[in-house]
Coordinates of C-alpha atoms in Angstrom, one line a residue:
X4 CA -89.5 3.0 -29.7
X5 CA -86.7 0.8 -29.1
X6 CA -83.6 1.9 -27.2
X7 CA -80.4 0.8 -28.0
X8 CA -77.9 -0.3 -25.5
X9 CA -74.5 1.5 -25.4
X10 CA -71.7 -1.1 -25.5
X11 CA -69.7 -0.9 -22.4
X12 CA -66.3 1.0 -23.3
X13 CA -64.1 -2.1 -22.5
X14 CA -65.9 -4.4 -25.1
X15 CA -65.4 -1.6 -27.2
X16 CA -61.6 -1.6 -26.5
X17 CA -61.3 -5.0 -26.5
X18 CA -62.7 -5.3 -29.7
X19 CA -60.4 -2.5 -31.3
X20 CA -57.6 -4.7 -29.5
X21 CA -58.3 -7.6 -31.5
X22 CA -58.8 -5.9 -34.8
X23 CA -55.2 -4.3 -34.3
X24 CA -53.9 -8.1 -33.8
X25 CA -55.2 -9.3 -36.4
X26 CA -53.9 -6.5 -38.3
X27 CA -50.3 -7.7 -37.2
X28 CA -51.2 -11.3 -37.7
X29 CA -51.8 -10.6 -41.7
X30 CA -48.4 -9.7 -42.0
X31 CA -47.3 -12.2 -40.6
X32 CA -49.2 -14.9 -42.4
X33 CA -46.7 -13.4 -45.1
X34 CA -45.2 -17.0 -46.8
X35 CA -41.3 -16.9 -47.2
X36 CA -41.5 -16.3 -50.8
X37 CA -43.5 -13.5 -50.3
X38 CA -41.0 -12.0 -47.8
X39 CA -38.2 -12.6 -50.3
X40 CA -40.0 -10.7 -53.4
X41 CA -41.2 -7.9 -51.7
X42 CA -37.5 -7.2 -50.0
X43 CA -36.2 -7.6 -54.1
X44 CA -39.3 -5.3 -55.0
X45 CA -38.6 -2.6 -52.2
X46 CA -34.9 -2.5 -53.1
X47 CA -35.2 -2.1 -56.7
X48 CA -37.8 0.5 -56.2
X49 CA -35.0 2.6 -54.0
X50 CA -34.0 5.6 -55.9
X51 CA -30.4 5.1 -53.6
X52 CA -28.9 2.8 -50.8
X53 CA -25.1 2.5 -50.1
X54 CA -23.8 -1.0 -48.8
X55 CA -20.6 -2.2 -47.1
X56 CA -19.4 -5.6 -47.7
X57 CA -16.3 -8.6 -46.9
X58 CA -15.6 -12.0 -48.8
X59 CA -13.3 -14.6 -47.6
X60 CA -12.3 -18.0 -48.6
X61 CA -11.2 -21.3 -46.7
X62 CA -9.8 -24.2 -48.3
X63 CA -10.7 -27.8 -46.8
X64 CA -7.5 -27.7 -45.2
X65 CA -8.1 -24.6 -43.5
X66 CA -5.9 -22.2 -45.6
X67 CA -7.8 -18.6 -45.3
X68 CA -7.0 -16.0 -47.9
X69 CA -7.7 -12.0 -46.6
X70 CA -10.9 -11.2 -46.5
X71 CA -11.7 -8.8 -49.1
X72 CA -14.0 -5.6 -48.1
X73 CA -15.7 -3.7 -50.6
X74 CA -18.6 -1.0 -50.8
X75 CA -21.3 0.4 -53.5
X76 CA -23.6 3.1 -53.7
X77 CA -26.4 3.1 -55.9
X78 CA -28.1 6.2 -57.1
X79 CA -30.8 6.6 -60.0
X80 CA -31.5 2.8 -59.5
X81 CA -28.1 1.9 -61.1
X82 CA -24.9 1.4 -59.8
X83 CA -22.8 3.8 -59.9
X84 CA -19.7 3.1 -57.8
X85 CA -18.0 -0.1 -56.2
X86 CA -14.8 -0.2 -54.5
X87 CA -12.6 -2.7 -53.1
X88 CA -9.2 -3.3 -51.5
X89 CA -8.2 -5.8 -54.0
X90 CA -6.6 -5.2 -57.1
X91 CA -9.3 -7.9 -59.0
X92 CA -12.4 -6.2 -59.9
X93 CA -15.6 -7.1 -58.2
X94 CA -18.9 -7.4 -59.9
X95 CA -21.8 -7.5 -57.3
X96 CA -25.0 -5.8 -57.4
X97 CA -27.2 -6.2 -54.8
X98 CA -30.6 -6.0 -57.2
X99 CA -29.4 -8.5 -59.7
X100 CA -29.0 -11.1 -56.4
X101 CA -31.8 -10.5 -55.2
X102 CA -33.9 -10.6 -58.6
X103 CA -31.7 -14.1 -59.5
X104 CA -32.9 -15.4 -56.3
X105 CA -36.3 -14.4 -56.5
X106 CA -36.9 -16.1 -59.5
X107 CA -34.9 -19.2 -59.6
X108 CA -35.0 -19.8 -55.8
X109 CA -34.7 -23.9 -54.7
X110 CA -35.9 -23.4 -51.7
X111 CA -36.9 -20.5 -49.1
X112 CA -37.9 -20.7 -45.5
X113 CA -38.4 -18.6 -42.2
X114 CA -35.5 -18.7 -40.1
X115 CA -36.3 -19.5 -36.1
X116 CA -37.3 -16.3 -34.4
X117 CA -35.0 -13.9 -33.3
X118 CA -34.8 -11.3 -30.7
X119 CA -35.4 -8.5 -33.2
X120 CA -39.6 -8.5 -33.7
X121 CA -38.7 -6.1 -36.0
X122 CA -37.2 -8.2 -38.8
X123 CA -37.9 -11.1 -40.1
X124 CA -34.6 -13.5 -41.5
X125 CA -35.2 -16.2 -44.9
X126 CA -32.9 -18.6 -45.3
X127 CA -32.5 -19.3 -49.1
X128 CA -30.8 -22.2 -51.2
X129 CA -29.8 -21.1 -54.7
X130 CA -30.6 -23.2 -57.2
X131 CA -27.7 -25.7 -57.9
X132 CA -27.5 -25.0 -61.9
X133 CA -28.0 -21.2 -61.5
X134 CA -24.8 -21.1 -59.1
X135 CA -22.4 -22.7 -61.4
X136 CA -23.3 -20.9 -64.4
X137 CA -23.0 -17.5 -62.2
X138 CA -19.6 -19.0 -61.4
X139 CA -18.5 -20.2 -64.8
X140 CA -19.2 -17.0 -66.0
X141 CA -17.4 -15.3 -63.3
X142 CA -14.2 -17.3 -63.7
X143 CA -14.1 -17.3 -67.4
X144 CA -14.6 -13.1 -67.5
X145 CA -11.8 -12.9 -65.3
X146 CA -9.5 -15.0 -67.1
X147 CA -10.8 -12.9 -70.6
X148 CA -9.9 -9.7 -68.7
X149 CA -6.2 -11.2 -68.3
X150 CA -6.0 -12.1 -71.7
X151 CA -7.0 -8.5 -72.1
X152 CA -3.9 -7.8 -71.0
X153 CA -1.9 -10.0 -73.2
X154 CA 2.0 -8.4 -74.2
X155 CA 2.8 -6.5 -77.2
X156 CA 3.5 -8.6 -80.3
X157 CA 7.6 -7.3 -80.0
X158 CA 7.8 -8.2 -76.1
X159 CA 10.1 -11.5 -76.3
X160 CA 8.3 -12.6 -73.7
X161 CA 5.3 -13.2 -76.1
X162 CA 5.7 -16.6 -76.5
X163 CA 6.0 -17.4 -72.6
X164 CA 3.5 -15.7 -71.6
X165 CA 1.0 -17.3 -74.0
X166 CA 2.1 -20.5 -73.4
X167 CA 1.3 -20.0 -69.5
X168 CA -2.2 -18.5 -70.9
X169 CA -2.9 -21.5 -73.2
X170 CA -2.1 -23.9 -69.9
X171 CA -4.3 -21.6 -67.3
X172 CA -6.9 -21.5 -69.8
X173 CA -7.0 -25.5 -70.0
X174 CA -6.3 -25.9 -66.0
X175 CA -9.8 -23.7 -65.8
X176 CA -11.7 -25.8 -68.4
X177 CA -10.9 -28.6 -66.6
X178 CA -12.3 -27.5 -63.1
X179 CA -14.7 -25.9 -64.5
X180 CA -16.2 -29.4 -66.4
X181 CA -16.3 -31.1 -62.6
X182 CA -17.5 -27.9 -60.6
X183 CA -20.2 -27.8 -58.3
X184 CA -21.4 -25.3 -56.2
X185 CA -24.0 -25.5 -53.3
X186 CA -24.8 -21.9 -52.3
X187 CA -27.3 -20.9 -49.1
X188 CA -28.2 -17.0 -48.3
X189 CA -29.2 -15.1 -45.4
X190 CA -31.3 -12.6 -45.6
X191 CA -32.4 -10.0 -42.9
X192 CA -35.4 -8.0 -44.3
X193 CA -36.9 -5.0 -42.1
X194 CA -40.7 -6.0 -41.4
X195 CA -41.9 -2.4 -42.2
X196 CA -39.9 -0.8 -44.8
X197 CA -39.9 -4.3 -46.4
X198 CA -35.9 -3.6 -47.1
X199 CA -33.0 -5.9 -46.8
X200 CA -30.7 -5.0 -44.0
X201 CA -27.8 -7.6 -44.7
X202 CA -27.2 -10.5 -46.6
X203 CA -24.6 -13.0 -45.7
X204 CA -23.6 -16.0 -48.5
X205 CA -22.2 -19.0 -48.0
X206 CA -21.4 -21.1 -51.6
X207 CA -19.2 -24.4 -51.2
X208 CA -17.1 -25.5 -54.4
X209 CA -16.2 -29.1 -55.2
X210 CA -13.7 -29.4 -58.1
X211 CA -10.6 -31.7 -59.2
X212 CA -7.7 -30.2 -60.7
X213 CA -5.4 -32.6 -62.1
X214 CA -7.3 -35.3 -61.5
X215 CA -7.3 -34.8 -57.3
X216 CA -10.3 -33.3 -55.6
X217 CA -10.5 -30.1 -53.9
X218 CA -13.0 -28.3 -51.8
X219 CA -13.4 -25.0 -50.6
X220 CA -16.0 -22.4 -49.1
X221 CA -16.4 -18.1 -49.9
X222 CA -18.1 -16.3 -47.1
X223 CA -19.8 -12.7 -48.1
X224 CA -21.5 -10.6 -45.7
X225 CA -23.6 -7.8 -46.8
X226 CA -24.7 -4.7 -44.9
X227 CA -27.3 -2.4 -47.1
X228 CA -27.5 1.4 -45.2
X229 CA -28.3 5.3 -46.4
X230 CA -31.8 4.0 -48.0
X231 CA -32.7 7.2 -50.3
X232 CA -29.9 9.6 -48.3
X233 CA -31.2 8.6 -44.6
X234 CA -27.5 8.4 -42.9
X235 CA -26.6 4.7 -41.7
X236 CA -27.6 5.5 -38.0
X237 CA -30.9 6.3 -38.3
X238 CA -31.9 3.0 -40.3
X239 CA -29.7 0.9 -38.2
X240 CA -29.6 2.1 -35.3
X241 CA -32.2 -0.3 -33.5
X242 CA -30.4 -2.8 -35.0
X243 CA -27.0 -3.2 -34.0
X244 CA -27.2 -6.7 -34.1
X245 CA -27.0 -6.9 -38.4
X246 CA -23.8 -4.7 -38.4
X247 CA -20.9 -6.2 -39.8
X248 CA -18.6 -7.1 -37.1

């Protein structure tokens, strides 16, 4: 009868070393598209998450407005509640951004690697024609919500005040015509819970208003936290690094 040789324990080891390399190296073969629907597919399949969030805007010449800070929490799958310090309403959902993105990407890519082995970052330019429309929608529901608010037919300032309407809602038109919008995310996904830990936006806007051109640039910074009632510390807590500052 044959014996059979034992294989010395380092081979052994060395060979259950490799395996578990490989193991790693799967994930990482992961393309940037992939990255970017499993983060949408992991958030939308979170029974609840709480974010925290700031926009701001600079004009070409440098003018900033105050930033705007806002926060969400999102329970059932739907959103429930979203606050803000302004007095304009927001309308941001973190699922719908990441879905809209997802499917009518123009481009996604792997950021350089960071010092965080444990994330991975995508850098992702929206498509150009799905920006404006989100934009042109945006601007013309705000401007129906102040029409919303349109005087009483026996205010005698009726007449002024729909005069100024009629000329805001042709100043809009008109920008609206020659807008465009370039707008690049960041997005910081968690390499095991496959969950996005912030999301920063930059969008630029070229327009003319009264027949001069203008440019400006909104800044939003994201911070998702609380993933299915885990407190804020305990998913972020190796991560200082994606806070908000």
């Amino acid at each position: 009868m044959r014996q059979r040789h034992k294989k010395p324990a380092a081979a052994v080891l060395f060979a259950l070393t490799m395996f578990i390399a490989g193991c790693g190296m799967i994930g990482d073969q992961r393309t940037p598209e992939e990255w970017l629907s499993l983060s949408y597919s992991g958030l939308a399949a979170t029974d609840q998450y709480a974010f925290t969030g700031s926009m701001s805007i600079k004009t070409e010449d440098g003018l900033a407005f105050k930033p705007e800070t806002f926060e969400g929490k999102v329970v059932d799958h739907q959103q429930l509640t979203l606050q803000t310090n302004s007095a304009d309403p927001l309308h941001w959902n973190p699922v719908q951004v990441l879905e809209t993105l997802n499917q009518t990407n123009e481009n996604v890519s792997i950021a350089a690697a960071g010092n965080d082995p444990d994330t991975v970052t995508l850098i992702i330019k929206e498509s150009a024609s799905v920006s404006k429309e989100r934009w042109r929608e945006r601007l013309n529901m705000q401007l129906d919500q102040l029409r919303a608010n349109r005087p009483a037919d026996d205010r005698p300032y009726l007449q002024e005040w729909t005069e100024e309407f009629s000329r805001s809602r042709k100043q809009l038109d008109d920008m609206l015509a020659s807008l465009q919008a370039d707008t690049e995310y960041e997005l910081i996904i968690d390499r095991d819970r496959l969950l996005p830990l912030k999301m920063e936006e930059k969008t630029s806007f070229r327009y003319r208003n009264e027949q001069r051109p203008y440019s400006e640039t909104r800044f939003t910074t994201v911070r998702f936290q609380s993933f299915d009632g885990a407190s804020s510390e305990s998913v972020q807590q190796k991560r200082k690094h994606v806070t908000i500052d």
